[in-house]
mmCIF file of C-alpha atoms in Angstrom:
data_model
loop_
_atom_site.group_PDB
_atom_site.id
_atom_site.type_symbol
_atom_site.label_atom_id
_atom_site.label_comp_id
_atom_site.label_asym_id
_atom_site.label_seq_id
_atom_site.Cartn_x
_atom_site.Cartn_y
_atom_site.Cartn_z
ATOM 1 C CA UNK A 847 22.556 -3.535 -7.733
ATOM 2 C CA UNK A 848 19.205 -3.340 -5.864
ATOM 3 C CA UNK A 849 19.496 -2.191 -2.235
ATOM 4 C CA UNK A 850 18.067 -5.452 -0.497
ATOM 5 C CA UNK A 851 15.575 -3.170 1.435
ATOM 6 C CA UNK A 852 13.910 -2.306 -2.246
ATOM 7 C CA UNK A 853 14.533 -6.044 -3.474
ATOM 8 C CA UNK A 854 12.266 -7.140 -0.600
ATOM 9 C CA UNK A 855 10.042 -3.951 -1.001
ATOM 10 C CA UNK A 856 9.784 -4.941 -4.652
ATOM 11 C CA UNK A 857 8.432 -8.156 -3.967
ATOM 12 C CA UNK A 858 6.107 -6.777 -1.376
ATOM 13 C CA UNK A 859 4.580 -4.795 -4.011
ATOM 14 C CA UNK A 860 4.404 -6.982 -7.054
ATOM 15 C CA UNK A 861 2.286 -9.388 -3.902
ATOM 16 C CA UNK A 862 -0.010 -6.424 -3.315
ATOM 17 C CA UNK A 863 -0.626 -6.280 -6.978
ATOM 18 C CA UNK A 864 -1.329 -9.720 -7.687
ATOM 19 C CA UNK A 865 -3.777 -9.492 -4.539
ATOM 20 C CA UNK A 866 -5.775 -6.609 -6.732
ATOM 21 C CA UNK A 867 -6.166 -8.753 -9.372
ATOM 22 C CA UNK A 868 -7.600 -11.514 -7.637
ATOM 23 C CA UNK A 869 -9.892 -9.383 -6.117
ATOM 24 C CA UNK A 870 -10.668 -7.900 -9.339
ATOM 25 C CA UNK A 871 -11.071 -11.568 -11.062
ATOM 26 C CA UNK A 872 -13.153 -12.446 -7.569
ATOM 27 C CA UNK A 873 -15.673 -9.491 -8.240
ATOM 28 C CA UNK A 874 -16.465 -10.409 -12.014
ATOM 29 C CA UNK A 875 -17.128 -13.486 -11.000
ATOM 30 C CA UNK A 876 -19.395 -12.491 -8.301
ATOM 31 C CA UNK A 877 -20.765 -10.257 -10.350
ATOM 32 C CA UNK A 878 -21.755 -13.029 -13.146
ATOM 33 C CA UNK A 879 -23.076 -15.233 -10.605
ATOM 34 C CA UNK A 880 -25.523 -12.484 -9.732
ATOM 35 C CA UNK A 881 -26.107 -11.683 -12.998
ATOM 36 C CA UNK A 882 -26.557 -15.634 -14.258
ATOM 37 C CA UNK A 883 -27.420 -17.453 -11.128
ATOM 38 C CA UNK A 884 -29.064 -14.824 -8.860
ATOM 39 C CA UNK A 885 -30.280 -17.713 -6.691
ATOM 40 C CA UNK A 886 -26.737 -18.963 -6.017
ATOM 41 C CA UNK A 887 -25.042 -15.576 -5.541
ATOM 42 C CA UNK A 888 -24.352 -14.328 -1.879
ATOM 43 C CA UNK A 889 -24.312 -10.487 -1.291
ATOM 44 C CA UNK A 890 -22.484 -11.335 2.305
ATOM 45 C CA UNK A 891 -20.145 -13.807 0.891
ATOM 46 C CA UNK A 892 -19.157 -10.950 -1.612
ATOM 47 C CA UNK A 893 -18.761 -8.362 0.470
ATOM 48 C CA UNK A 894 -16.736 -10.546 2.478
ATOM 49 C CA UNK A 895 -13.961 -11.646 0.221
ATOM 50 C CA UNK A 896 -13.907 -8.472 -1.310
ATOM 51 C CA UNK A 897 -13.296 -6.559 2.012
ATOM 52 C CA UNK A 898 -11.143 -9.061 3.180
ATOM 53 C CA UNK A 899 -9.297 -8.184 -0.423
ATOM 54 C CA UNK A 900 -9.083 -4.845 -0.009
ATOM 55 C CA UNK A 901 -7.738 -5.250 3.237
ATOM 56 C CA UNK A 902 -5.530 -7.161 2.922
ATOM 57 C CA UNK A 903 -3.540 -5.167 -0.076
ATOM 58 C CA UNK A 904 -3.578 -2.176 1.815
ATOM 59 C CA UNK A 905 -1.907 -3.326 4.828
ATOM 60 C CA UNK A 906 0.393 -4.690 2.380
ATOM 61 C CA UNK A 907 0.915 -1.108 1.507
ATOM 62 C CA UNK A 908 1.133 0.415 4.734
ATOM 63 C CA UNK A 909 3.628 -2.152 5.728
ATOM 64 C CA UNK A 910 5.924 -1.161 2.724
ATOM 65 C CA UNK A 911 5.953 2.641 3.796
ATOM 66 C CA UNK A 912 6.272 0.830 7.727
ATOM 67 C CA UNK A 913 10.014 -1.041 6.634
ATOM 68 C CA UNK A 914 10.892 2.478 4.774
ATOM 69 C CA UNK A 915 10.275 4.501 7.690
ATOM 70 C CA UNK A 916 11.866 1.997 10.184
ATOM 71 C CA UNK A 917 14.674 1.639 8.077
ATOM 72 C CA UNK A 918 15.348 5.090 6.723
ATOM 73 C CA UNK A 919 13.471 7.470 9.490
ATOM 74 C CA UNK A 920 13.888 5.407 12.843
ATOM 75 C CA UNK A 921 10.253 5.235 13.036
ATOM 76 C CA UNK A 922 8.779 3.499 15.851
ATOM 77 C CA UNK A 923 5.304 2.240 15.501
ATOM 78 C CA UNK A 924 3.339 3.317 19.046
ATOM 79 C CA UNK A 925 -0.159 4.269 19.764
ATOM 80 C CA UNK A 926 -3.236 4.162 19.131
ATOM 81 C CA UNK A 927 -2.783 6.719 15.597
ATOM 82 C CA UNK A 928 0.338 5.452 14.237
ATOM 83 C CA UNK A 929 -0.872 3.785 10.944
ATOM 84 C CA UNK A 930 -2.675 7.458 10.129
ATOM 85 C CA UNK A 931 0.942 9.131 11.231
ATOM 86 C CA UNK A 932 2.686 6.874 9.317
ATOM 87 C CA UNK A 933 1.129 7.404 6.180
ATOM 88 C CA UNK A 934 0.779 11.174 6.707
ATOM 89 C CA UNK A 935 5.147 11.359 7.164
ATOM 90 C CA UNK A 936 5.654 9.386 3.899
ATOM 91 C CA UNK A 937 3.543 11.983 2.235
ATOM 92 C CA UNK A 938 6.760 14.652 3.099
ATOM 93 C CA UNK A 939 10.000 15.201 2.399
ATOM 94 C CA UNK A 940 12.453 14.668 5.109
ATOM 95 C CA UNK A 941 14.955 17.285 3.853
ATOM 96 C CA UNK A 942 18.301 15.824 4.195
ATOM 97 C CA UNK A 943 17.222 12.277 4.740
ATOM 98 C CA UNK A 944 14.903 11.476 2.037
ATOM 99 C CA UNK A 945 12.357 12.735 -0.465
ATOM 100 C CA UNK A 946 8.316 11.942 -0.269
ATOM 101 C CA UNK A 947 7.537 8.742 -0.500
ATOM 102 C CA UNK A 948 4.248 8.745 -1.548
ATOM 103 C CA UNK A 949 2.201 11.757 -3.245
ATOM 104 C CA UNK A 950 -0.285 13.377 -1.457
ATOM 105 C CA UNK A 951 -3.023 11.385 -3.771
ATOM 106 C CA UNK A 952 -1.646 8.227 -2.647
ATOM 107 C CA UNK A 953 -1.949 9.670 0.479
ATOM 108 C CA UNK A 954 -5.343 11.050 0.653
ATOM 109 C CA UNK A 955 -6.361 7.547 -0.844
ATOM 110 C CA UNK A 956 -4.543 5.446 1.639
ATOM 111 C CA UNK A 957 -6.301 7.292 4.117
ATOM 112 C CA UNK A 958 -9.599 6.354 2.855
ATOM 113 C CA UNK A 959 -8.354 3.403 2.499
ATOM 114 C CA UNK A 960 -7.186 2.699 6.192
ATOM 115 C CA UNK A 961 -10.609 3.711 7.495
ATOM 116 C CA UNK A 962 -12.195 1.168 5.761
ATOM 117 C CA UNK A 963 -9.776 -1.612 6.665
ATOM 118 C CA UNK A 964 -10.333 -0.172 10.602
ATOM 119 C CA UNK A 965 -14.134 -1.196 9.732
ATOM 120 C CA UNK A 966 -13.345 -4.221 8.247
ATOM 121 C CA UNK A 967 -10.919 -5.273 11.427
ATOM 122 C CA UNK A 968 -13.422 -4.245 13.720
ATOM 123 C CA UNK A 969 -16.774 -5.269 12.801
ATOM 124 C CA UNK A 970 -19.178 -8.013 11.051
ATOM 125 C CA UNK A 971 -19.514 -8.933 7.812
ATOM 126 C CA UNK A 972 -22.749 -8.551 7.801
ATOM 127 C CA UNK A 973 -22.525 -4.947 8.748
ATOM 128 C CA UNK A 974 -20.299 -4.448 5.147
ATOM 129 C CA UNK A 975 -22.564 -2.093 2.856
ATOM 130 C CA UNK A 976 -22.724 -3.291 -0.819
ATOM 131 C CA UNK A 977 -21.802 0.747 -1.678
ATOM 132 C CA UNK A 978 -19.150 0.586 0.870
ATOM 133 C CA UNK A 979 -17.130 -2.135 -0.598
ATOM 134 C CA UNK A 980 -17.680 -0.749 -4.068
ATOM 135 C CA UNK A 981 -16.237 2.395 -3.046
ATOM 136 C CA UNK A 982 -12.990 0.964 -1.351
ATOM 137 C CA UNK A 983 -12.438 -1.207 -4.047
ATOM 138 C CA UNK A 984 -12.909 1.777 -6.633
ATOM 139 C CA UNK A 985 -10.301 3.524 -4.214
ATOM 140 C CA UNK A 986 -8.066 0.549 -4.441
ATOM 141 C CA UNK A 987 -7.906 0.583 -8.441
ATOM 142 C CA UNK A 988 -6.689 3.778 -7.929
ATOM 143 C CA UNK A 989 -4.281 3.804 -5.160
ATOM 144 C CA UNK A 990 -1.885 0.390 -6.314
ATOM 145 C CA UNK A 991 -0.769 2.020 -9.723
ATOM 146 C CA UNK A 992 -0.268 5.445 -7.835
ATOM 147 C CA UNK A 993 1.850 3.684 -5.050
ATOM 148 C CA UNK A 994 3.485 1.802 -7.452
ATOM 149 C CA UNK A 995 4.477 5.063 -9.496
ATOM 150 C CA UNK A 996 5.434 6.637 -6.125
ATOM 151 C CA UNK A 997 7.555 4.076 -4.804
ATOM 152 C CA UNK A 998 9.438 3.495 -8.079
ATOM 153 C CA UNK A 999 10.350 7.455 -8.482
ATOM 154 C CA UNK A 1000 11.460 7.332 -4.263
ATOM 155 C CA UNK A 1001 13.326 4.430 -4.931
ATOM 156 C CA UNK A 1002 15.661 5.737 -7.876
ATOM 157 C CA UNK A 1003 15.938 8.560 -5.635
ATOM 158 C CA UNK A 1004 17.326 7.421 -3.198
ATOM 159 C CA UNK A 1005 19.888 4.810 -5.257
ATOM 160 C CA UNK A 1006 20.999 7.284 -7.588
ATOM 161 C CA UNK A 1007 24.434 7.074 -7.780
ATOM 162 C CA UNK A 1008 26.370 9.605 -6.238
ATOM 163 C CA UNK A 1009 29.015 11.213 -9.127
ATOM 164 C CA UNK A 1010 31.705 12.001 -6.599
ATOM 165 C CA UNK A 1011 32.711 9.011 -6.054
ATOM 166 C CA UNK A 1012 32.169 6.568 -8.658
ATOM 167 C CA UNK A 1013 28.446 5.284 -8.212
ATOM 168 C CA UNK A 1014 30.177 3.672 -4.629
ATOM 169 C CA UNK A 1015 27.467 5.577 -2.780
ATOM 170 C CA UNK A 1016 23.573 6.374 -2.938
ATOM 171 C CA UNK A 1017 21.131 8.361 -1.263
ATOM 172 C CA UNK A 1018 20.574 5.612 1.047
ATOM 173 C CA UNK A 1019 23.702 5.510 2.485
ATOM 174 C CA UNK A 1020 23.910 9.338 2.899
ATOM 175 C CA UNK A 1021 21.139 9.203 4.660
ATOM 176 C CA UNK A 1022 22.647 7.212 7.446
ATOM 177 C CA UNK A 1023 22.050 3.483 6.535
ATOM 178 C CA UNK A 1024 23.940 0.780 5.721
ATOM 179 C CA UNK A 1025 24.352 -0.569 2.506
ATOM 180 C CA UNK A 1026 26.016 -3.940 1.568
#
């Protein structure tokens, strides 16, 4: 039985995936409206929903590695840096309490990532580079399958079932939580 932490997380992350491919299925069409109807197209109204795309899927992804570190770390979300921090721990192995969550790739990529949703937060539209968006979205095509390999590996981690006592326990548990 799924720990309901993962059966949420799951969900979380099949979300964030069907985000990518509406942003993906948003950008061909964009794309073909340039292409066939250059006088229709809008570069800002592109960049826009594409941004906001992008955005939105990696916050979906921070806030997965957010309930994993609450839950399993006691992690407390304060100042100004703690969405860099955050990401940075899950990149490590807590020895004793749990393995990586993500790989360092993910990590370096979530980084990138995380910038670019700061710009997006915290400026205009119109200030959104063509190259810019590109490039994030590039970054998200590769950071949602490598999440989603990372998290699946930490997850049957930490509910492997513990021999000693029947398949009773998991990881989870030994590492301090509760499990139904």
């Amino acid at each position: 039985m799924t720990h309901p932490l993962f059966a949420r997380l799951d969900r979380q992350l099949a979300r964030a995936k069907e985000e990518l491919a509406h942003i993906e299925a948003a950008e061909q069409r964009e794309l073909r409206l340039k292409r066939n109807a250059p006088r229709n197209y809008d570069q800002w109204a592109h960049n826009a929903s594409i941004a906001e795309g992008i955005r939105a899927t990696y916050s979906g992804l921070e806030s997965i590695l957010e309930a994993i570190a609450k839950e399993i770390d006691d992690f407390v979300s304060t100042g100004d840096s703690w969405h860099a921090e955050l990401v940075e721990t899950m990149a490590f192995d807590l020895s004793g309490t749990r393995p990586a969550v993500i790989s360092k790739t993910t990590r370096e990529l979530m980084d990138e990532l995380r910038r670019f949703r700061h710009i997006v937060n915290h400026k205009y539209a119109l200030e959104l580079k063509r190259s810019l968006v590109r490039k994030n979205l590039n970054l998200l095509r590769k950071c949602v399958p490598l999440f989603e390999k990372d998290y699946s590996k930490f997850v049957r981690v930490m509910t492997k079932e513990d021999d000693h006592d029947g398949g009773r326990s998991s990881s989870l548990r030994r590492a301090g939580r509760r499990q139904p």
